[in-house]
Short mmCIF file of C-alpha atoms in Angstrom, two decimals:
data_model
loop_
_atom_site.label_atom_id
_atom_site.label_comp_id
_atom_site.label_asym_id
_atom_site.label_seq_id
_atom_site.Cartn_x
_atom_site.Cartn_y
_atom_site.Cartn_z
CA MET A 1258 -2.93 -31.12 -46.72
CA VAL A 1259 -3.33 -27.47 -45.77
CA PRO A 1260 -0.25 -26.06 -43.96
CA ARG A 1261 -0.97 -25.32 -40.30
CA GLY A 1262 0.16 -21.74 -40.77
CA TRP A 1263 -3.02 -20.97 -42.69
CA GLU A 1264 -5.04 -22.15 -39.69
CA ARG A 1265 -3.27 -20.53 -36.76
CA ALA A 1266 -2.59 -16.91 -37.59
CA GLU A 1267 -3.68 -14.01 -39.76
CA GLY A 1268 -0.63 -14.33 -42.00
CA ASP A 1269 0.15 -10.64 -42.18
CA PHE A 1270 3.87 -11.15 -41.61
CA LEU A 1271 6.65 -13.71 -41.57
CA GLY A 1272 9.81 -12.97 -39.64
CA ASP A 1273 10.85 -9.37 -40.27
CA ILE A 1274 8.65 -8.92 -43.35
CA ASN A 1275 5.17 -7.43 -43.12
CA PHE A 1276 2.88 -8.33 -46.03
CA GLY A 1277 0.41 -5.56 -45.31
CA THR A 1278 -2.54 -7.92 -45.67
CA LYS A 1279 -3.98 -10.91 -43.80
CA THR A 1280 -2.93 -13.65 -46.22
CA SER A 1281 -4.17 -16.54 -44.04
CA VAL A 1282 -7.61 -15.00 -43.60
CA TRP A 1283 -7.92 -14.44 -47.37
CA PHE A 1284 -6.86 -18.02 -48.06
CA ARG A 1285 -9.31 -19.51 -45.59
CA GLU A 1286 -12.23 -17.44 -46.90
CA ASN A 1287 -11.51 -17.64 -50.64
CA VAL A 1288 -9.83 -21.03 -51.12
CA GLU A 1289 -10.08 -23.36 -48.14
CA LEU A 1290 -13.72 -22.84 -47.11
CA PRO A 1291 -15.16 -22.97 -50.67
CA PHE A 1292 -13.05 -26.07 -51.36
CA PHE A 1293 -14.37 -28.03 -48.37
CA ASN A 1294 -17.93 -26.75 -48.79
CA TYR A 1295 -17.95 -27.99 -52.38
CA TYR A 1296 -16.19 -31.36 -51.99
CA LEU A 1297 -17.42 -32.33 -48.51
CA LYS A 1298 -20.87 -30.74 -48.34
CA GLY A 1299 -21.85 -30.34 -51.99
CA LYS A 1300 -22.44 -26.65 -51.49
CA GLY A 1301 -21.51 -23.73 -53.71
CA SER A 1302 -19.26 -23.89 -56.76
CA MET A 1303 -15.60 -24.66 -57.32
CA ASP A 1304 -13.90 -22.46 -59.89
CA LEU A 1305 -10.33 -22.29 -58.66
CA PRO A 1306 -7.80 -21.57 -61.42
CA GLU A 1307 -4.65 -23.61 -62.06
CA ALA A 1308 -2.68 -21.43 -59.63
CA THR A 1309 -3.69 -19.02 -56.88
CA VAL A 1310 -0.50 -17.27 -55.80
CA PHE A 1311 0.37 -14.56 -53.30
CA ILE A 1312 3.06 -12.49 -55.02
CA THR A 1313 5.39 -11.20 -52.32
CA GLY A 1314 6.95 -7.79 -52.77
CA GLU A 1315 3.82 -6.59 -54.51
CA ASN A 1316 1.90 -8.31 -51.69
CA LYS A 1317 -1.19 -9.19 -53.72
CA TRP A 1318 -3.03 -12.39 -54.59
CA HIS A 1319 -3.14 -13.41 -58.26
CA LYS A 1320 -5.07 -16.08 -60.11
CA PHE A 1321 -3.48 -17.73 -63.16
CA ASP A 1322 -5.09 -20.15 -65.61
CA THR A 1323 -1.71 -21.82 -66.16
CA TRP A 1324 1.56 -22.06 -64.26
CA PRO A 1325 3.87 -20.61 -65.21
CA PRO A 1326 1.48 -17.90 -66.46
CA LYS A 1327 1.12 -17.56 -70.22
CA ASN A 1328 2.33 -13.97 -70.29
CA THR A 1329 5.87 -14.66 -69.10
CA SER A 1330 9.28 -14.62 -70.74
CA GLU A 1331 12.62 -16.09 -69.75
CA LYS A 1332 15.39 -13.61 -69.04
CA THR A 1333 18.98 -14.18 -67.98
CA LEU A 1334 20.86 -12.49 -65.17
CA TYR A 1335 24.61 -12.75 -65.73
CA LEU A 1336 27.19 -12.80 -62.94
CA GLN A 1337 29.75 -10.12 -63.73
CA PRO A 1338 33.13 -8.96 -62.40
CA GLY A 1339 33.17 -6.73 -59.34
CA GLY A 1340 30.06 -8.24 -57.79
CA LYS A 1341 27.82 -6.95 -60.55
CA LEU A 1342 24.67 -8.65 -61.85
CA GLY A 1343 23.00 -7.66 -65.10
CA PHE A 1344 20.87 -8.71 -68.05
CA GLU A 1345 23.91 -8.62 -70.35
CA ALA A 1346 27.07 -10.69 -70.05
CA ALA A 1347 30.32 -8.90 -69.26
CA LYS A 1348 32.13 -7.82 -72.43
CA GLY A 1349 35.57 -9.09 -73.31
CA GLY A 1350 36.84 -12.50 -74.25
CA ALA A 1351 39.27 -13.06 -71.39
CA SER A 1352 38.26 -15.52 -68.73
CA ALA A 1353 37.47 -14.15 -65.27
CA PHE A 1354 36.31 -15.65 -62.02
CA ASP A 1355 35.62 -15.02 -58.36
CA GLU A 1356 37.17 -17.32 -55.80
CA TYR A 1357 36.40 -18.41 -52.26
CA VAL A 1358 37.57 -21.14 -49.90
CA SER A 1359 34.90 -23.48 -48.63
CA ASP A 1360 35.82 -25.06 -45.29
CA PRO A 1361 33.64 -27.91 -43.93
CA ALA A 1362 34.94 -27.06 -40.45
CA ALA A 1363 33.37 -23.59 -40.72
CA PRO A 1364 30.28 -23.93 -42.92
CA VAL A 1365 27.99 -21.05 -43.85
CA PRO A 1366 24.98 -21.13 -41.49
CA TYR A 1367 21.50 -21.04 -42.96
CA GLN A 1368 20.43 -18.34 -40.50
CA GLU A 1369 22.06 -15.77 -38.28
CA GLY A 1370 22.10 -16.46 -34.55
CA VAL A 1371 21.41 -19.66 -32.63
CA GLN A 1372 18.06 -21.48 -32.76
CA GLN A 1373 16.91 -24.50 -30.81
CA ASN A 1374 14.90 -25.79 -33.78
CA ARG A 1375 14.77 -25.08 -37.48
CA THR A 1376 12.64 -22.02 -38.10
CA ARG A 1377 10.27 -21.07 -40.89
CA GLU A 1378 11.56 -17.52 -40.87
CA TYR A 1379 14.87 -18.48 -42.49
CA MET A 1380 13.03 -18.62 -45.82
CA ILE A 1381 12.65 -14.85 -45.83
CA ASP A 1382 15.47 -13.77 -43.49
CA ASP A 1383 18.04 -11.01 -43.89
CA GLN A 1384 21.18 -12.30 -45.66
CA ARG A 1385 23.54 -9.49 -44.69
CA PHE A 1386 25.24 -11.81 -42.21
CA ALA A 1387 26.14 -14.13 -45.09
CA SER A 1388 27.27 -11.40 -47.48
CA ARG A 1389 29.94 -10.38 -44.96
CA ARG A 1390 31.59 -13.81 -45.10
CA PRO A 1391 34.59 -14.43 -47.40
CA ASP A 1392 33.14 -17.81 -48.45
CA VAL A 1393 29.97 -16.23 -49.89
CA LYS A 1394 30.07 -14.36 -53.20
CA SER A 1395 27.41 -11.70 -53.80
CA TYR A 1396 26.32 -10.15 -57.10
CA GLN A 1397 23.71 -7.41 -57.42
CA THR A 1398 22.06 -5.32 -60.09
CA ASP A 1399 21.98 -1.56 -60.26
CA THR A 1400 18.96 0.04 -58.61
CA LEU A 1401 15.85 -1.05 -60.48
CA THR A 1402 14.07 1.68 -62.43
CA GLN A 1403 10.82 -0.32 -62.66
CA ASP A 1404 9.11 -3.23 -60.95
CA ILE A 1405 10.12 -6.75 -62.07
CA THR A 1406 7.79 -9.63 -61.16
CA LEU A 1407 9.04 -13.21 -61.26
CA ALA A 1408 6.40 -15.89 -61.75
CA GLY A 1409 7.77 -19.34 -62.49
CA PRO A 1410 11.02 -21.30 -62.69
CA VAL A 1411 14.47 -20.12 -61.66
CA ILE A 1412 17.48 -21.97 -63.08
CA ALA A 1413 21.06 -21.69 -61.82
CA ASP A 1414 23.62 -22.20 -64.60
CA LEU A 1415 27.06 -22.08 -63.00
CA PHE A 1416 30.50 -22.55 -64.48
CA THR A 1417 32.89 -23.58 -61.76
CA SER A 1418 36.30 -25.07 -61.12
CA ILE A 1419 37.29 -26.51 -57.77
CA SER A 1420 40.55 -27.65 -56.18
CA THR A 1421 39.08 -30.92 -54.86
CA THR A 1422 36.93 -33.72 -56.26
CA ASP A 1423 33.51 -32.71 -54.93
CA ALA A 1424 31.59 -29.67 -53.68
CA ASP A 1425 28.09 -28.37 -53.04
CA PHE A 1426 26.65 -25.21 -54.54
CA VAL A 1427 24.02 -22.98 -52.96
CA VAL A 1428 22.41 -20.24 -55.04
CA LYS A 1429 20.24 -17.67 -53.29
CA LEU A 1430 17.98 -15.10 -54.95
CA ILE A 1431 17.67 -11.99 -52.76
CA ASP A 1432 15.67 -8.75 -52.72
CA VAL A 1433 17.87 -5.86 -51.56
CA TYR A 1434 15.88 -3.01 -50.01
CA PRO A 1435 16.83 0.63 -50.70
CA GLU A 1436 19.02 2.56 -48.28
CA ASP A 1437 16.14 4.87 -47.37
CA GLU A 1438 13.72 2.05 -46.47
CA PRO A 1439 11.93 3.04 -43.24
CA ASN A 1440 11.95 0.77 -40.22
CA PRO A 1441 8.67 -0.80 -39.06
CA ALA A 1442 6.44 1.48 -36.97
CA VAL A 1443 6.41 -1.21 -34.28
CA ASN A 1444 9.96 -2.52 -34.08
CA PRO A 1445 10.67 -4.53 -30.89
CA LYS A 1446 13.67 -6.29 -32.50
CA ASN A 1447 15.21 -2.99 -33.67
CA ILE A 1448 15.38 -4.18 -37.28
CA THR A 1449 17.18 -1.95 -39.75
CA MET A 1450 15.29 -2.28 -43.04
CA ALA A 1451 17.64 0.04 -44.98
CA GLY A 1452 19.71 -2.30 -47.14
CA TYR A 1453 17.84 -5.39 -45.89
CA GLN A 1454 18.70 -8.47 -47.97
CA MET A 1455 15.51 -10.54 -47.99
CA LEU A 1456 15.90 -14.14 -49.08
CA VAL A 1457 13.42 -14.85 -51.88
CA ARG A 1458 14.55 -18.32 -52.88
CA GLY A 1459 17.54 -20.56 -52.19
CA GLU A 1460 18.50 -24.08 -53.18
CA LEU A 1461 21.48 -26.39 -52.82
CA PHE A 1462 22.87 -28.81 -55.38
CA ARG A 1463 25.41 -31.53 -54.64
CA GLY A 1464 27.92 -31.20 -57.46
CA ARG A 1465 28.60 -34.92 -57.90
CA TYR A 1466 25.07 -35.31 -59.33
CA ARG A 1467 25.49 -32.58 -61.99
CA ASN A 1468 25.19 -35.06 -64.87
CA SER A 1469 23.16 -37.86 -63.32
CA PHE A 1470 21.47 -38.68 -60.04
CA GLU A 1471 22.05 -42.39 -60.68
CA LYS A 1472 25.76 -42.11 -61.51
CA PRO A 1473 27.56 -39.50 -59.39
CA GLU A 1474 30.86 -38.22 -60.79
CA ALA A 1475 33.96 -36.73 -59.23
CA PHE A 1476 35.19 -33.32 -60.33
CA GLU A 1477 38.53 -33.03 -62.07
CA PRO A 1478 40.41 -30.49 -59.95
CA GLY A 1479 40.97 -27.22 -61.79
CA LYS A 1480 38.75 -28.09 -64.76
CA VAL A 1481 35.93 -25.66 -65.63
CA THR A 1482 32.69 -27.60 -65.21
CA LYS A 1483 29.02 -26.69 -65.66
CA VAL A 1484 26.63 -27.18 -62.73
CA LYS A 1485 23.07 -26.45 -63.80
CA TYR A 1486 19.99 -27.03 -61.64
CA ASP A 1487 16.48 -25.77 -60.89
CA LEU A 1488 15.52 -23.72 -57.86
CA PRO A 1489 11.91 -23.88 -56.64
CA ASP A 1490 9.54 -21.62 -58.60
CA VAL A 1491 9.20 -18.01 -57.51
CA GLY A 1492 6.32 -15.54 -57.24
CA HIS A 1493 7.87 -12.25 -56.19
CA THR A 1494 8.02 -8.60 -57.26
CA PHE A 1495 11.30 -6.71 -56.99
CA LYS A 1496 10.07 -3.16 -56.57
CA LYS A 1497 11.42 -0.06 -58.26
CA GLY A 1498 14.27 1.29 -56.13
CA HIS A 1499 15.30 -2.20 -54.94
CA ARG A 1500 18.11 -4.37 -56.30
CA ILE A 1501 18.25 -8.04 -57.29
CA MET A 1502 21.06 -9.97 -55.63
CA VAL A 1503 22.42 -13.47 -56.19
CA GLN A 1504 24.62 -15.14 -53.58
CA VAL A 1505 26.72 -18.24 -54.28
CA GLN A 1506 28.23 -20.40 -51.53
CA SER A 1507 29.07 -24.07 -50.92
CA SER A 1508 27.45 -24.89 -47.57
CA TRP A 1509 24.19 -24.14 -45.78
CA PHE A 1510 24.48 -25.72 -42.36
CA PRO A 1511 22.69 -27.43 -40.70
CA LEU A 1512 19.90 -27.16 -43.27
CA ILE A 1513 22.11 -29.35 -45.46
CA ASP A 1514 24.70 -31.82 -44.20
CA ARG A 1515 28.36 -30.93 -44.76
CA ASN A 1516 30.08 -32.17 -47.90
CA PRO A 1517 33.64 -33.40 -47.18
CA GLN A 1518 34.51 -31.97 -50.62
CA LYS A 1519 36.22 -35.23 -51.42
CA PHE A 1520 34.54 -37.79 -53.68
CA VAL A 1521 33.79 -40.39 -51.02
CA ASP A 1522 30.70 -41.99 -49.52
CA ILE A 1523 29.57 -38.98 -47.48
CA TYR A 1524 27.56 -41.04 -44.99
CA HIS A 1525 30.67 -43.04 -44.07
CA ALA A 1526 33.23 -40.24 -44.42
CA LYS A 1527 36.03 -40.07 -41.84
CA ASP A 1528 37.17 -36.84 -40.21
CA SER A 1529 40.28 -36.96 -42.39
CA ASP A 1530 38.11 -36.90 -45.54
CA PHE A 1531 36.82 -33.39 -44.81
CA GLN A 1532 39.00 -30.83 -46.57
CA LYS A 1533 38.99 -27.22 -47.72
CA SER A 1534 38.22 -26.54 -51.36
CA THR A 1535 39.03 -23.45 -53.40
CA ILE A 1536 35.91 -22.72 -55.45
CA ARG A 1537 35.99 -20.53 -58.54
CA ILE A 1538 32.84 -19.08 -60.10
CA HIS A 1539 33.54 -18.12 -63.71
CA HIS A 1540 31.68 -15.24 -65.36
CA GLN A 1541 33.40 -14.23 -68.56
CA GLY A 1542 34.52 -15.60 -71.92
CA ALA A 1543 33.12 -19.01 -72.81
CA ALA A 1544 32.15 -19.76 -69.20
CA VAL A 1545 29.53 -17.25 -68.07
CA SER A 1546 27.66 -18.21 -64.90
CA ASN A 1547 24.08 -16.99 -64.97
CA ILE A 1548 20.62 -17.29 -63.46
CA LYS A 1549 17.59 -17.74 -65.70
CA ILE A 1550 14.42 -16.19 -64.36
CA THR A 1551 10.77 -16.23 -65.50
CA VAL A 1552 9.46 -12.65 -65.73
CA LEU A 1553 5.77 -11.74 -65.78
CA ASP A 1554 5.22 -9.45 -68.75
CA ASN A 1555 3.25 -6.24 -68.28
#
């Protein structure tokens, strides 16, 4: 089924982000129309590759014979002390961690402001509102000296310890714009693009299923535990002059229901079951939290 968005608009922007090209028009003319002409009318030819992908950031369409593309390599972004993010783990054998308190009574919202219905724009929205919260931990690279294009899987590999028996984990991959990024020429919402934190991909994982979806397990409070899971695939270019950011949090409301952070049947949890949890994200020694990304080679 073709998403309605391809049918209704020109697709040159989503939310605050302008793609600089009419993505919907291109899709209709180069994918949708040839597809239906060939399979419904027996006209023309059908030579679509395995994947036809619009790479955001670069803002260009690409055709790949395989997905992930053959010319990719897996690289690891390591969470480091002081909110740093880099392709090498922090040196030193001592353990280190960042800590936040996750409170089900004050969950992290999935989008700034108040909306009557869930929006599509949240998928690409500015995350600066979240980075200001004490229950969201942010890690970012130095300014990039060259473009980096991601094309394929993203895997979160967290080492955590919590003060309760259950918790959720949200990992967000974010494109941080440079401080001299100009504002849009037409700017009715008065958006400040300098330092904009554009959400590229985000995904939640309920910690009790870290070892099995069939047999959920409680956490042992205080014990360092691995939580590893896949985010949806990514096709995005982080441009030279930008930064790559990773945010970690434990709620994303109301996109995801609240976890009481106690190992109980969530759907029948009582008010008294909902409790604060102190979450530690470890990033040194034998427990190095990291994000594995699939990079398109030049």
